[in-house]
Structures are given as structure tokens and as C-alpha cells.
């Protein structure tokens, strides 16, 4: 960390000097850019420890202060378990510099201006040494930036920054936090992050109701969920892309909902930002009105590794890799299918009440035949008032019975006389979306997966463009990458850096018996040990996920009503489909657990 911080310190001094040497009209010189030197920080922390020592001497006296002082250094987290005064100063210094030292590994979105990006040097800016003296070669001063050249040449239009279309002097860039110009490009960090993780953006929209008992197929609703269920039974007057009026059921609205990534602009987006804002507003409104998902979340936790996806629920994690497990695209040929209209549309949830259905049919026809937008609004409102009144006036027993009937008619599949339930379903008229069922929730899920690094880079570029246009960053992009760069990952990067390795060889290895400097053999050993730690940390999360998958499989087999898992020759197997009532088992003789684990550890 001290090596990295020293580089950041020197670069920050250079950046401040260049900034002040290239002031644009109206700009003032700054002295708040440069970091403090390591020596300055050590002096400051030395004073902190000395002040503590003086305070303990005054409180405990010369006879007793040492014991209390040493105990505080070793137990107070501030001093990181220091054994003595020198180590306390070292630890305090380390803690202060750590964030800045890690800057090249921490990408961020940076708001700036086109003026700053295109700022030109008004005169030659010369190279200087550590003491601020200009560097000469053969009697000639060495030029760092020539007059008329861009001062901030690390900005690359359409690559690491975009202008705001509505105000083209505003821009947003995607850079690391480093002061070192050669380390501002986050591409290397992105590549290592991609290579180390199976990455997903999951859009998960929670529907009202949950399968409280997979054995009895009991469905439960709380008050909020009941209100959303009733809203889904209603109808909506909306305009299609051709501005034609439509009267759509709640399920038809659900089927039009896209993945969260679809509601944000890309550099090739044909829609204006104002239209995108309208679409985002409509999406959030429908989420808030028809589902249990908060609209401002867009139904996503953003960019996640598969290990993190599993933390949201075993079924969600398993669903996101199910196509890889089956080795084919998910569709109605290898999944049971549900029709949301059969669950939610009032037309399909009416009870044996001919007069109620007749009234509903008359009101729906009137709404569809409305002659104006206002007429359609009024008649749809009347239709929905009838639906709400009818459903809210049902007794709890009647509503519970209706709920179980509506869901189980779609979720329970009769195969050879056996009623089976899946954890994942294809959805009719909603390609690339799946209904995922757990004991906690029933949700529509859509997956954005990244099959190549170029594919991932395009996602990063699109997110940067969207943020530059003033859209909310919901994809957790800089944060997800930054959080993955822990001490061991950073060390792995540095041990592949030739300059750092050369620097390390000039330092004494504190673990060597003869107090020799680090050797190639020492560095190779550190690399191996560090790689083992990284693999071990990943394995911990994978083991948790393996355990949750095994529990899900075992519980499915105990219930004896699983569409996805069965037993053949005493081994738990994955069912990839049915030939009539005969299950087709995936693979040759591999267990369900083995096939799933193979996918989970593939990256």
C-alpha cells in the first residue's frame, strides 16, 4: 500500500501543478488537489500516538502508564492491534493512506464538463523532479505537455465519457479514482472482474401471493398483496406505440414489462430522453400498482455475481443458471408453462355468478368501444369499480378458495395422474421471462447475462451513457466492481506488475532467516498463497450455495411433487422434460447436485 500511495501522491502533486499551469478564464489556482506525503502523514500520526502517551502519563503516572498504553494499542481497533509505539504509527499511517492507495482499483462515474475535458495548455508545461525543479536534457527543458495540447488526454470520447444530449457542456466519465494518468482506464480491472465472476443482472418482479405449502399447494396473501391481486384483475386504458388506445388487462400489462436494462438509453437509442423518462415513469407506476416490487428499484439489485444472486434466494439463483444446467435455451419445450391471464384476468376468475359475468362483459365492451380518451377513462373506471367491489365483498373463505384455484390451475401440472410443481415456468406470450416460485414469493424474472467480455463492456458503455443523460444508476456498476477489489485481489494485480515486482526485490523479506531481499522464488510463493486465499474466499460462498441447492433438491424429493427433480436408481436426478408421463432425466447417470455444481464452479 505504501508503494501505491507514493505513486498516487506524486501524481496528485503533478495534477495540481498542471491544473494551475493551465487555468481557463475564470478559474482560480487550487492547492487542495495534492495529497499529503507519506512523511507528512507519519509525522501527523506520530503526534497522535505521542499525545496518547502524554495523556496516559498524566492520568496513570510514570509508574503505571506503560501497561495501560500498551493495552490500548493492542485492543483499540484504531491502532489495529499494534504491539508497540512504532507499529501503532505504522498502522495509523496505513489506515489513512489505504483508500487513496487503492484508487487505481476503484472505478467511478465522474461528473465533469466538456470544457474541462478539452482544456488545452496555453503554454508549454515542463517536467519537474521530486523537488519541483525543472528537468533538463542536453541543456533543454523536457516538455510534459506542449502548448495547445489537451491537458487531460485520458478522456476518450464515446469510450470512457459521454456528453449530456440536453446540455452538451456536461459530461460523465467512467474512470478509476487514481491520480496516475496511466491508471485511470478501468479496462484491466473490468477484465479481471469479468474473468473471475459469472455476472448477471436479474430483473425480479414479485407478484401477489406465495406458495406457503408446496405439499398442499396453499396460497397466502397479506392485505397489500390482496390489493395488488385485485388491481391485476382490473383493466387499463393505455396508448400503444402508434398512439392507438387500448383497453388492457393487468396480465397484459405484466406481459409488456421488460427487463430493467430495457428502460435506460444506449448510444444508439432512437427514443428521446423525454420519451425514455415517460416509459420509466409508466414502468414504475405499473410496478407499484400491480406488483409487490417498489417501482424505483426497477426490480433489480443491479450487477451481481452468481454467488450474490443465490443470496437473494436459492430458486432465483438456480433459475438464473437453469439454461446452462439443461444445456439449452429455456422455453415451453423444456419447462412447464403458465398463462398469467388465466391467473389474474377477471374474465377467468369469476365464480359461478352469471349475473356478475354479464355485468362485467357489458362494462368491458363499453370501455373497448369508447369514442374518446375521456370516454374510455370513464368507462374503464366504472368497470374497475365493479371488479373491485365484487372481489372485496367476497368473504375471506371465498377469496382464499378463489386464490388457490387461480394459482394452482396454472402452477400444478398433472403428469400421469401426479400433481407436480416446478420452481421455474415459461410464461405464455412473454418470451425470455420466467415465473419463479419459492415458499417466500412468486416472481417474474428476466436475466441479462454476459457471454463475453465485449458483451460486458457494451453493458458498461450503455450504463455510462445512460448516467450521462441524467438517468439514475440502478445497476450498481462502479460499486460492484470496487467491492470485489479486496486486499488479496489487489495483491494479485500488483504481483503481475513488473515495476512493483522490481520494487519488491529491493525490499527485505521480513520472513527470511538471513534478512535477504525478496527473490523470484519468494514472490512466486506469495502469488500461490494469495491465489489460494482468493479461491478459498470464493469457495466459502459456493459451499453455502451448494448447501442451499442440496436442501432444495432434498425438500423437493420429500414432497414427491417436483416437476424438476426425481430419483432414478437411488440417485437424485434432474428431470429435463416428460415423454407422456415418463420423465426424461438429464445427463447419463450424474446426480442433480453434480450437474448444478459443475455449472456453479465453471468460473
Coordinates of C-alpha atoms in Angstrom, one line a residue:
X1 CA 0.0 0.0 0.0
X2 CA 2.9 2.4 0.7
X3 CA 4.3 1.8 -2.8
X4 CA 0.9 2.5 -4.3
X5 CA 0.2 5.6 -2.2
X6 CA 3.6 7.1 -3.0
X7 CA 2.7 6.8 -6.7
X8 CA -0.7 8.5 -6.0
X9 CA 1.0 11.2 -4.0
X10 CA 3.5 12.1 -6.7
X11 CA 0.8 12.0 -9.4
X12 CA -1.5 14.2 -7.3
X13 CA 1.2 16.8 -7.0
X14 CA 1.7 16.7 -10.7
X15 CA -2.0 17.0 -11.4
X16 CA -2.3 20.1 -9.1
X17 CA 0.7 21.7 -10.9
X18 CA -0.7 21.0 -14.3
X19 CA -4.1 22.3 -13.3
X20 CA -2.7 25.5 -12.0
X21 CA -0.5 25.9 -15.1
X22 CA -3.4 25.6 -17.4
X23 CA -6.2 27.7 -15.8
X24 CA -9.1 28.6 -18.1
X25 CA -10.7 32.0 -17.9
X26 CA -12.5 32.4 -14.6
X27 CA -10.6 29.5 -12.9
X28 CA -8.6 30.1 -9.7
X29 CA -5.5 28.3 -8.6
X30 CA -6.0 25.3 -6.3
X31 CA -3.9 23.9 -3.5
X32 CA -6.4 21.2 -2.4
X33 CA -5.7 18.6 -5.1
X34 CA -2.3 17.3 -4.0
X35 CA -2.2 14.6 -1.3
X36 CA 0.0 14.7 1.8
X37 CA 3.3 13.0 1.5
X38 CA 3.9 9.7 3.4
X39 CA 6.4 11.6 5.6
X40 CA 3.8 14.2 6.5
X41 CA 1.2 11.6 7.3
X42 CA 3.7 9.7 9.5
X43 CA 4.6 12.9 11.4
X44 CA 0.9 13.5 12.0
X45 CA 0.2 10.0 13.3
X46 CA 3.4 10.1 15.4
X47 CA 1.9 13.2 17.1
X48 CA -1.4 11.3 17.7
X49 CA 0.5 8.4 19.4
X50 CA 2.7 10.8 21.4
X51 CA -0.4 12.8 22.6
X52 CA -1.9 9.5 23.7
X53 CA 1.2 8.6 25.6
X54 CA 1.4 12.0 27.3
X55 CA -2.2 11.7 28.3
X56 CA -1.7 8.3 29.9
X57 CA 1.4 9.5 31.7
X58 CA -0.7 12.4 33.2
X59 CA -3.5 10.1 34.2
X60 CA -1.6 6.9 35.4
X61 CA 1.7 8.4 36.3
X62 CA 5.2 7.3 35.3
X63 CA 5.0 4.0 37.2
X64 CA 1.8 2.7 35.5
X65 CA 1.2 4.4 32.1
X66 CA 3.2 1.9 30.0
X67 CA 0.9 -1.0 30.8
X68 CA -2.3 1.0 30.0
X69 CA -0.7 2.5 26.9
X70 CA 0.4 -0.9 25.5
X71 CA -3.0 -2.4 26.3
X72 CA -4.8 0.4 24.4
X73 CA -2.6 0.0 21.4
X74 CA -3.3 -3.7 21.2
X75 CA -7.0 -3.6 21.9
X76 CA -8.3 -0.4 20.4
X77 CA -9.3 -1.1 16.7
X78 CA -8.0 2.4 15.8
X79 CA -4.4 1.0 16.2
X80 CA -5.1 -2.3 14.5
X81 CA -3.6 -4.5 17.3
X82 CA -0.2 -2.7 17.4
X83 CA 2.4 -4.3 19.7
X84 CA 4.3 -1.1 20.3
X85 CA 4.5 2.6 19.5
X86 CA 6.3 2.2 16.2
X87 CA 3.8 -0.3 14.9
X88 CA 0.9 1.9 16.1
X89 CA 2.3 4.8 14.0
X90 CA 2.7 2.4 11.0
X91 CA -0.9 1.1 11.3
X92 CA -2.4 4.6 11.7
X93 CA -0.5 5.7 8.6
X94 CA -1.6 2.6 6.7
X95 CA -5.2 3.1 7.6
X96 CA -5.1 6.7 6.4
X97 CA -3.5 6.0 3.1
X98 CA -5.3 2.8 2.2
X99 CA -8.3 4.4 0.4
X100 CA -6.0 6.6 -1.8
X101 CA -3.5 3.7 -2.4
X102 CA -6.3 1.5 -3.8
X103 CA -7.6 4.3 -6.1
X104 CA -6.5 2.6 -9.3
X105 CA -8.6 -0.4 -8.5
X106 CA -11.8 1.6 -7.7
X107 CA -13.8 2.8 -10.8
X108 CA -16.3 5.5 -10.5
X109 CA -18.7 7.7 -12.6
X110 CA -17.2 11.3 -12.7
X111 CA -19.3 14.3 -13.5
X112 CA -17.3 16.9 -15.4
X113 CA -17.6 19.4 -18.3
X114 CA -16.7 19.4 -21.9
X115 CA -14.6 22.5 -21.2
X116 CA -12.5 20.5 -18.7
X117 CA -12.2 17.5 -21.0
X118 CA -11.0 19.7 -23.9
X119 CA -8.9 22.1 -21.9
X120 CA -5.7 23.0 -23.7
X121 CA -2.3 24.0 -22.3
X122 CA -1.8 27.8 -23.0
X123 CA 1.9 27.3 -22.8
X124 CA 4.5 24.5 -22.6
X125 CA 4.3 22.7 -19.2
X126 CA 7.7 21.2 -18.3
X127 CA 8.6 18.1 -16.4
X128 CA 9.9 18.6 -12.8
X129 CA 11.7 16.4 -10.3
X130 CA 10.6 15.4 -6.8
X131 CA 11.7 18.8 -5.5
X132 CA 9.8 20.8 -8.2
X133 CA 12.9 21.6 -10.2
X134 CA 12.5 21.5 -14.0
X135 CA 14.3 18.6 -15.7
X136 CA 16.7 19.3 -18.5
X137 CA 18.4 17.0 -21.0
X138 CA 21.3 18.3 -23.0
X139 CA 20.6 21.8 -21.8
X140 CA 16.9 21.6 -23.0
X141 CA 14.0 21.6 -20.6
X142 CA 11.8 18.5 -21.1
X143 CA 8.3 19.2 -22.1
X144 CA 5.4 17.3 -20.3
X145 CA 2.6 18.9 -22.3
X146 CA 3.1 21.2 -25.3
X147 CA 1.2 24.4 -25.7
X148 CA -2.1 23.7 -27.5
X149 CA -2.2 20.0 -26.4
X150 CA -5.0 18.7 -24.3
X151 CA -4.2 18.7 -20.6
X152 CA -6.5 15.7 -19.8
X153 CA -5.7 13.4 -22.7
X154 CA -7.0 10.4 -20.8
X155 CA -10.6 11.3 -21.7
X156 CA -11.7 9.4 -24.8
X157 CA -15.0 10.5 -26.4
X158 CA -17.6 7.7 -26.7
X159 CA -15.3 5.3 -24.9
X160 CA -14.8 6.5 -21.3
X161 CA -17.1 9.5 -21.3
X162 CA -20.3 10.8 -22.9
X163 CA -21.8 14.3 -23.2
X164 CA -25.3 15.1 -21.9
X165 CA -27.5 15.4 -25.0
X166 CA -29.6 18.2 -23.5
X167 CA -26.6 20.2 -22.2
X168 CA -23.5 19.3 -24.2
X169 CA -21.2 21.1 -21.8
X170 CA -22.0 18.5 -19.2
X171 CA -20.3 15.1 -19.3
X172 CA -19.9 11.9 -17.3
X173 CA -16.8 9.8 -17.4
X174 CA -16.0 6.3 -16.2
X175 CA -12.5 6.3 -14.7
X176 CA -10.7 4.9 -11.8
X177 CA -10.1 7.2 -8.8
X178 CA -6.4 7.2 -9.4
X179 CA -4.3 10.4 -9.9
X180 CA -1.9 8.4 -12.1
X181 CA -2.9 9.1 -15.7
X182 CA -1.8 5.7 -17.0
X183 CA -4.0 4.1 -14.3
X184 CA -7.3 6.0 -15.0
X185 CA -8.5 3.5 -17.5
X186 CA -10.6 0.8 -15.6
X187 CA -10.5 -1.7 -18.5
X188 CA -7.9 -4.0 -16.9
X189 CA -9.9 -4.1 -13.6
X190 CA -13.1 -4.8 -15.5
X191 CA -11.5 -7.6 -17.4
X192 CA -10.2 -9.3 -14.3
X193 CA -13.6 -8.8 -12.6
X194 CA -15.4 -10.4 -15.6
X195 CA -12.9 -13.3 -15.8
X196 CA -13.4 -14.1 -12.1
X197 CA -17.2 -14.0 -11.9
X198 CA -20.3 -15.3 -13.6
X199 CA -22.1 -12.0 -13.9
X200 CA -25.8 -11.3 -14.1
X201 CA -28.4 -8.5 -13.9
X202 CA -31.6 -10.1 -12.7
X203 CA -34.9 -8.3 -13.0
X204 CA -37.3 -9.8 -10.5
X205 CA -40.9 -8.6 -10.2
X206 CA -42.8 -10.1 -7.2
X207 CA -46.4 -11.0 -7.8
X208 CA -49.1 -11.1 -5.0
X209 CA -49.3 -14.4 -3.2
X210 CA -46.8 -17.1 -2.1
X211 CA -46.9 -20.9 -2.1
X212 CA -46.9 -21.3 1.6
X213 CA -47.1 -25.1 1.3
X214 CA -45.8 -26.9 -1.8
X215 CA -47.4 -30.1 -0.5
X216 CA -51.0 -28.8 -0.2
X217 CA -50.4 -26.0 -2.8
X218 CA -51.8 -23.5 -0.3
X219 CA -51.5 -19.8 -1.4
X220 CA -51.5 -17.0 1.0
X221 CA -51.9 -13.2 0.7
X222 CA -51.4 -10.3 3.1
X223 CA -53.5 -7.1 2.8
X224 CA -51.2 -5.4 0.5
X225 CA -50.8 -8.4 -1.8
X226 CA -54.6 -8.8 -1.9
X227 CA -54.9 -5.2 -3.1
X228 CA -52.3 -5.9 -5.8
X229 CA -54.2 -9.1 -6.8
X230 CA -57.4 -7.0 -7.2
X231 CA -55.5 -4.4 -9.3
X232 CA -54.3 -7.2 -11.6
X233 CA -57.9 -8.2 -12.2
X234 CA -58.7 -4.7 -13.4
X235 CA -58.3 -3.1 -16.8
X236 CA -56.3 -0.1 -18.1
X237 CA -56.7 2.4 -20.9
X238 CA -53.3 2.9 -22.4
X239 CA -51.8 4.0 -25.7
X240 CA -49.6 1.7 -27.8
X241 CA -46.5 2.8 -29.7
X242 CA -48.7 4.1 -32.5
X243 CA -50.7 6.2 -30.1
X244 CA -53.7 3.9 -30.5
X245 CA -56.0 3.5 -27.5
X246 CA -56.1 0.0 -25.9
X247 CA -58.0 -1.5 -23.0
X248 CA -55.6 -4.0 -21.5
X249 CA -56.0 -6.4 -18.6
X250 CA -53.5 -6.4 -15.7
X251 CA -51.9 -9.6 -17.1
X252 CA -51.5 -8.0 -20.5
X253 CA -49.7 -5.1 -18.8
X254 CA -47.4 -7.6 -17.0
X255 CA -46.5 -9.3 -20.2
X256 CA -45.4 -6.0 -21.7
X257 CA -42.9 -5.3 -18.8
X258 CA -39.3 -5.7 -19.9
X259 CA -36.1 -6.3 -18.1
X260 CA -34.7 -3.3 -16.2
X261 CA -31.9 -2.7 -18.7
X262 CA -34.5 -2.0 -21.4
X263 CA -35.7 1.2 -19.7
X264 CA -32.4 3.0 -20.0
X265 CA -30.9 4.7 -23.1
X266 CA -28.0 3.5 -25.1
X267 CA -25.7 5.5 -27.5
X268 CA -27.8 4.1 -30.4
X269 CA -31.2 4.7 -28.8
X270 CA -33.7 6.1 -31.1
X271 CA -36.0 7.4 -28.4
X272 CA -35.5 10.9 -26.9
X273 CA -34.7 11.2 -23.2
X274 CA -38.1 12.7 -22.6
X275 CA -39.8 9.6 -24.0
X276 CA -37.5 7.4 -22.0
X277 CA -38.4 9.3 -18.9
X278 CA -42.1 8.7 -19.7
X279 CA -41.5 5.0 -20.2
X280 CA -39.6 4.8 -16.9
X281 CA -42.5 6.5 -15.2
X282 CA -45.0 4.2 -16.6
X283 CA -42.9 1.1 -15.7
X284 CA -42.5 2.3 -12.1
X285 CA -46.2 3.1 -11.8
X286 CA -47.2 -0.4 -13.0
X287 CA -44.7 -2.0 -10.7
X288 CA -46.1 0.0 -7.7
X289 CA -49.7 -0.7 -8.7
X290 CA -49.7 -4.3 -9.9
X291 CA -46.8 -5.9 -8.0
X292 CA -45.1 -6.1 -4.7
X293 CA -41.9 -4.6 -6.2
X294 CA -41.0 -1.0 -5.5
X295 CA -41.1 1.0 -8.7
X296 CA -37.9 3.0 -8.0
X297 CA -35.9 -0.2 -7.7
X298 CA -36.8 -1.2 -11.3
X299 CA -37.0 -4.8 -9.9
X300 CA -33.2 -5.3 -9.9
X301 CA -30.3 -5.4 -7.5
X302 CA -28.0 -4.5 -10.4
X303 CA -24.8 -6.2 -11.4
X304 CA -24.2 -9.3 -9.3
X305 CA -22.0 -12.4 -9.4
X306 CA -23.9 -15.7 -9.4
X307 CA -22.8 -16.2 -5.8
X308 CA -24.6 -13.0 -4.9
X309 CA -27.7 -13.9 -6.9
X310 CA -28.1 -17.0 -4.8
X311 CA -28.1 -14.9 -1.6
X312 CA -31.4 -13.4 -2.9
X313 CA -32.9 -16.9 -2.8
X314 CA -32.0 -20.4 -3.9
X315 CA -34.7 -20.6 -6.5
X316 CA -33.7 -17.2 -8.1
X317 CA -30.1 -18.3 -8.2
X318 CA -30.9 -21.7 -9.7
X319 CA -33.3 -20.2 -12.2
X320 CA -30.6 -17.8 -13.5
X321 CA -28.3 -20.7 -14.4
X322 CA -31.0 -23.3 -15.3
X323 CA -30.4 -22.9 -19.1
X324 CA -26.7 -23.7 -18.5
X325 CA -27.7 -26.7 -16.4
X326 CA -30.1 -28.0 -19.1
X327 CA -27.7 -27.0 -21.8
X328 CA -30.4 -25.4 -23.9
X329 CA -32.5 -22.2 -24.2
X330 CA -35.4 -22.2 -21.7
X331 CA -38.8 -22.3 -23.3
X332 CA -42.1 -24.2 -23.2
X333 CA -40.5 -27.3 -24.7
X334 CA -38.3 -27.9 -21.6
X335 CA -40.4 -26.0 -18.9
X336 CA -44.0 -26.2 -17.8
X337 CA -45.9 -23.1 -19.0
X338 CA -48.2 -20.7 -17.2
X339 CA -50.7 -18.3 -18.6
X340 CA -50.9 -15.2 -16.4
X341 CA -54.2 -14.2 -17.9
X342 CA -55.7 -17.4 -16.5
X343 CA -54.5 -16.4 -13.1
X344 CA -55.4 -12.7 -12.9
X345 CA -57.9 -11.7 -15.6
X346 CA -61.4 -11.1 -14.1
X347 CA -62.8 -12.9 -17.1
X348 CA -61.1 -16.0 -15.9
X349 CA -61.6 -15.6 -12.1
X350 CA -65.3 -15.1 -12.0
X351 CA -67.2 -17.5 -9.8
X352 CA -70.4 -19.2 -10.8
X353 CA -72.3 -15.9 -11.0
X354 CA -73.9 -15.4 -14.4
X355 CA -75.3 -12.0 -13.5
X356 CA -71.8 -10.7 -12.4
X357 CA -70.2 -12.0 -15.5
X358 CA -72.9 -10.4 -17.7
X359 CA -72.4 -7.1 -16.0
X360 CA -68.6 -7.4 -16.3
X361 CA -68.9 -8.3 -20.0
X362 CA -71.2 -5.3 -20.7
X363 CA -68.8 -2.9 -19.0
X364 CA -65.7 -4.2 -20.7
X365 CA -67.4 -4.0 -24.1
X366 CA -68.4 -0.4 -23.4
X367 CA -64.9 0.5 -22.4
X368 CA -63.4 -1.0 -25.6
X369 CA -66.0 0.8 -27.7
X370 CA -65.4 4.2 -26.1
X371 CA -65.3 7.1 -28.7
X372 CA -62.7 9.3 -26.9
X373 CA -59.9 9.1 -24.4
X374 CA -62.1 10.7 -21.7
X375 CA -64.9 8.3 -22.5
X376 CA -62.5 5.3 -22.3
X377 CA -61.2 6.6 -19.0
X378 CA -64.6 7.0 -17.5
X379 CA -65.9 3.6 -18.7
X380 CA -62.7 1.8 -17.6
X381 CA -63.1 3.5 -14.2
X382 CA -66.7 2.2 -14.0
X383 CA -65.5 -1.3 -15.0
X384 CA -62.8 -1.3 -12.3
X385 CA -65.1 -0.1 -9.6
X386 CA -67.3 -3.1 -10.3
X387 CA -64.4 -5.5 -10.3
X388 CA -63.0 -4.1 -7.0
X389 CA -66.4 -4.1 -5.3
X390 CA -67.1 -7.7 -6.4
X391 CA -63.8 -9.0 -5.1
X392 CA -63.5 -7.0 -1.9
X393 CA -67.1 -8.1 -0.9
X394 CA -66.1 -11.7 -1.1
X395 CA -65.7 -13.4 2.3
X396 CA -62.2 -14.4 3.4
X397 CA -63.0 -18.1 2.7
X398 CA -64.4 -17.3 -0.7
X399 CA -61.4 -15.2 -1.7
X400 CA -58.9 -17.8 -0.3
X401 CA -60.7 -20.5 -2.3
X402 CA -60.6 -18.3 -5.4
X403 CA -56.9 -17.6 -4.9
X404 CA -55.9 -21.3 -4.5
X405 CA -58.0 -22.2 -7.6
X406 CA -56.4 -19.4 -9.8
X407 CA -52.8 -20.2 -9.0
X408 CA -53.0 -24.0 -8.7
X409 CA -54.8 -24.3 -12.0
X410 CA -51.6 -22.9 -13.6
X411 CA -48.8 -23.9 -11.2
X412 CA -49.9 -27.5 -10.7
X413 CA -49.3 -29.7 -13.7
X414 CA -50.9 -33.1 -13.9
X415 CA -48.4 -35.6 -15.3
X416 CA -49.6 -39.2 -15.4
X417 CA -52.1 -38.6 -12.6
X418 CA -49.5 -36.9 -10.4
X419 CA -49.8 -33.2 -9.5
X420 CA -46.4 -31.7 -9.9
X421 CA -45.0 -28.2 -9.1
X422 CA -42.0 -26.6 -10.7
X423 CA -39.7 -23.9 -9.3
X424 CA -39.5 -22.3 -12.8
X425 CA -42.1 -21.9 -15.5
X426 CA -42.1 -20.5 -19.0
X427 CA -44.7 -17.7 -19.4
X428 CA -47.1 -17.7 -22.3
X429 CA -46.7 -14.6 -24.6
X430 CA -43.7 -13.5 -22.6
X431 CA -40.5 -14.9 -24.2
X432 CA -37.3 -14.7 -22.2
X433 CA -39.2 -14.2 -18.9
X434 CA -39.9 -16.9 -16.3
X435 CA -42.2 -17.4 -13.3
X436 CA -40.1 -18.5 -10.4
X437 CA -41.8 -20.0 -7.4
X438 CA -40.5 -20.4 -3.8
X439 CA -42.1 -20.6 -0.4
X440 CA -41.4 -16.9 0.1
X441 CA -42.6 -15.4 -3.2
X442 CA -43.8 -15.8 -6.8
X443 CA -42.0 -13.6 -9.2
X444 CA -41.5 -12.9 -12.9
X445 CA -37.8 -13.0 -13.6
X446 CA -35.7 -11.9 -16.6
X447 CA -32.0 -12.3 -16.9
X448 CA -29.3 -10.2 -18.6
X449 CA -26.2 -12.5 -18.8
X450 CA -22.8 -11.6 -20.2
X451 CA -21.5 -14.3 -22.6
X452 CA -18.3 -12.4 -23.5
X453 CA -16.1 -9.6 -22.2
X454 CA -17.1 -7.5 -25.2
X455 CA -20.8 -8.1 -24.2
X456 CA -20.0 -6.9 -20.7
X457 CA -18.1 -3.8 -21.9
X458 CA -21.1 -2.9 -24.0
X459 CA -23.2 -3.0 -20.8
X460 CA -20.7 -0.8 -19.1
X461 CA -20.7 1.7 -22.0
X462 CA -24.5 1.8 -22.1
X463 CA -24.7 2.4 -18.4
X464 CA -22.2 5.2 -18.7
X465 CA -24.2 6.8 -21.5
X466 CA -27.4 6.5 -19.5
X467 CA -25.9 8.1 -16.4
X468 CA -24.5 10.9 -18.6
X469 CA -28.1 11.7 -19.8
X470 CA -29.2 12.2 -16.2
X471 CA -30.7 8.7 -15.5
X472 CA -30.5 7.0 -12.2
X473 CA -27.7 4.5 -11.9
X474 CA -29.6 1.4 -10.7
X475 CA -27.1 -1.2 -11.9
X476 CA -24.6 -0.9 -9.0
X477 CA -21.8 -0.8 -11.6
X478 CA -18.9 1.0 -10.0
X479 CA -19.8 -0.3 -6.6
X480 CA -19.9 -4.0 -7.6
X481 CA -16.5 -3.8 -9.3
X482 CA -15.0 -1.8 -6.4
X483 CA -16.3 -4.1 -3.7
X484 CA -14.7 -7.1 -5.5
X485 CA -11.2 -5.5 -5.2
X486 CA -10.3 -6.6 -1.8
X487 CA -6.7 -6.8 -0.4
X488 CA -6.0 -10.2 -1.9
X489 CA -7.3 -9.3 -5.4
X490 CA -5.3 -6.1 -5.3
X491 CA -2.2 -8.0 -4.3
X492 CA -2.8 -10.4 -7.2
X493 CA -2.8 -7.5 -9.6
X494 CA 0.3 -6.0 -8.2
X495 CA 2.3 -9.3 -8.3
X496 CA 1.8 -9.2 -12.0
X497 CA 3.1 -5.6 -12.3
X498 CA 6.7 -5.7 -13.4
X499 CA 7.5 -2.3 -11.8
X500 CA 6.1 -3.4 -8.4
X501 CA 8.0 -6.8 -8.6
X502 CA 11.2 -4.9 -9.3
X503 CA 10.5 -2.6 -6.4
X504 CA 9.7 -5.6 -4.1
X505 CA 13.1 -7.2 -4.9
X506 CA 14.8 -4.1 -3.4
X507 CA 13.0 -4.7 -0.1
X508 CA 13.9 -7.0 2.8
X509 CA 11.7 -10.1 3.2
X510 CA 10.8 -9.9 6.9
X511 CA 10.3 -13.7 6.9
X512 CA 13.7 -14.6 5.6
X513 CA 16.2 -16.1 8.1
X514 CA 19.1 -14.2 6.6
X515 CA 17.3 -10.9 6.1
X516 CA 17.7 -11.1 2.4
X517 CA 15.5 -9.2 -0.1
X518 CA 12.5 -10.8 -1.8
X519 CA 13.5 -13.2 -4.5
X520 CA 11.7 -14.6 -7.6
X521 CA 11.1 -17.7 -5.6
X522 CA 9.6 -15.7 -2.6
X523 CA 7.3 -13.8 -5.0
X524 CA 6.1 -17.0 -6.7
X525 CA 5.3 -18.4 -3.3
X526 CA 3.4 -15.3 -2.3
X527 CA 1.5 -15.5 -5.6
X528 CA 0.5 -19.1 -5.0
X529 CA -0.6 -18.5 -1.4
X530 CA -2.6 -15.4 -2.3
X531 CA -4.3 -17.2 -5.2
X532 CA -5.3 -19.9 -2.7
X533 CA -6.8 -17.3 -0.4
X534 CA -8.9 -15.8 -3.2
X535 CA -10.1 -19.3 -4.3
X536 CA -10.9 -20.1 -0.7
X537 CA -13.0 -17.0 -0.2
X538 CA -15.0 -17.8 -3.4
X539 CA -15.4 -21.4 -2.2
X540 CA -17.0 -20.3 1.0
X541 CA -19.8 -18.7 -0.9
X542 CA -20.1 -21.6 -3.3
X543 CA -20.3 -24.1 -0.4
X544 CA -23.2 -22.0 1.0
X545 CA -24.9 -22.2 -2.4
X546 CA -24.2 -25.9 -2.8
X547 CA -25.8 -26.5 0.6
X548 CA -28.9 -24.4 -0.3
X549 CA -29.3 -26.3 -3.6
X550 CA -29.0 -29.6 -1.9
X551 CA -31.6 -28.6 0.6
X552 CA -34.0 -27.5 -2.2
X553 CA -33.5 -30.8 -4.0
X554 CA -34.0 -32.9 -0.9
X555 CA -37.1 -31.0 0.1
X556 CA -38.5 -31.4 -3.5
X557 CA -37.9 -35.1 -3.3
X558 CA -39.5 -35.4 0.1
X559 CA -42.7 -33.6 -1.1
X560 CA -42.9 -36.1 -4.0
X561 CA -44.4 -33.4 -6.3
X562 CA -41.4 -31.9 -8.0
X563 CA -41.5 -31.3 -11.7
X564 CA -37.8 -30.7 -11.8
X565 CA -36.2 -33.5 -9.7
X566 CA -36.8 -37.2 -9.3
X567 CA -35.0 -40.4 -8.2
X568 CA -33.6 -43.0 -10.6
X569 CA -31.6 -46.0 -9.3
X570 CA -31.4 -44.3 -5.9
X571 CA -29.8 -41.1 -7.2
X572 CA -31.4 -37.7 -7.2
X573 CA -31.6 -36.6 -10.9
X574 CA -32.7 -33.6 -12.9
X575 CA -35.8 -34.0 -14.9
X576 CA -35.5 -32.2 -18.3
X577 CA -38.9 -33.0 -19.5
X578 CA -41.6 -35.7 -19.8
X579 CA -42.5 -38.1 -22.6
X580 CA -46.1 -38.6 -21.7
X581 CA -45.9 -39.4 -18.0
X582 CA -42.3 -40.8 -18.2
X583 CA -39.6 -38.4 -17.0
X584 CA -36.6 -37.7 -19.2
X585 CA -33.5 -37.4 -16.9
X586 CA -30.7 -35.1 -17.8
X587 CA -27.2 -36.5 -18.5
X588 CA -26.1 -40.1 -18.2
X589 CA -26.0 -41.0 -14.6
X590 CA -24.9 -37.7 -13.0
X591 CA -26.7 -36.6 -9.9
X592 CA -28.7 -33.4 -9.8
X593 CA -26.2 -31.9 -7.4
X594 CA -23.2 -32.8 -9.6
X595 CA -24.7 -31.2 -12.7
X596 CA -25.5 -28.0 -10.8
X597 CA -22.2 -27.8 -9.1
X598 CA -20.4 -28.2 -12.4
X599 CA -22.1 -25.0 -13.7
X600 CA -21.6 -23.1 -10.4
X601 CA -17.8 -23.7 -10.4
X602 CA -17.3 -23.2 -14.1
X603 CA -16.0 -19.7 -13.5

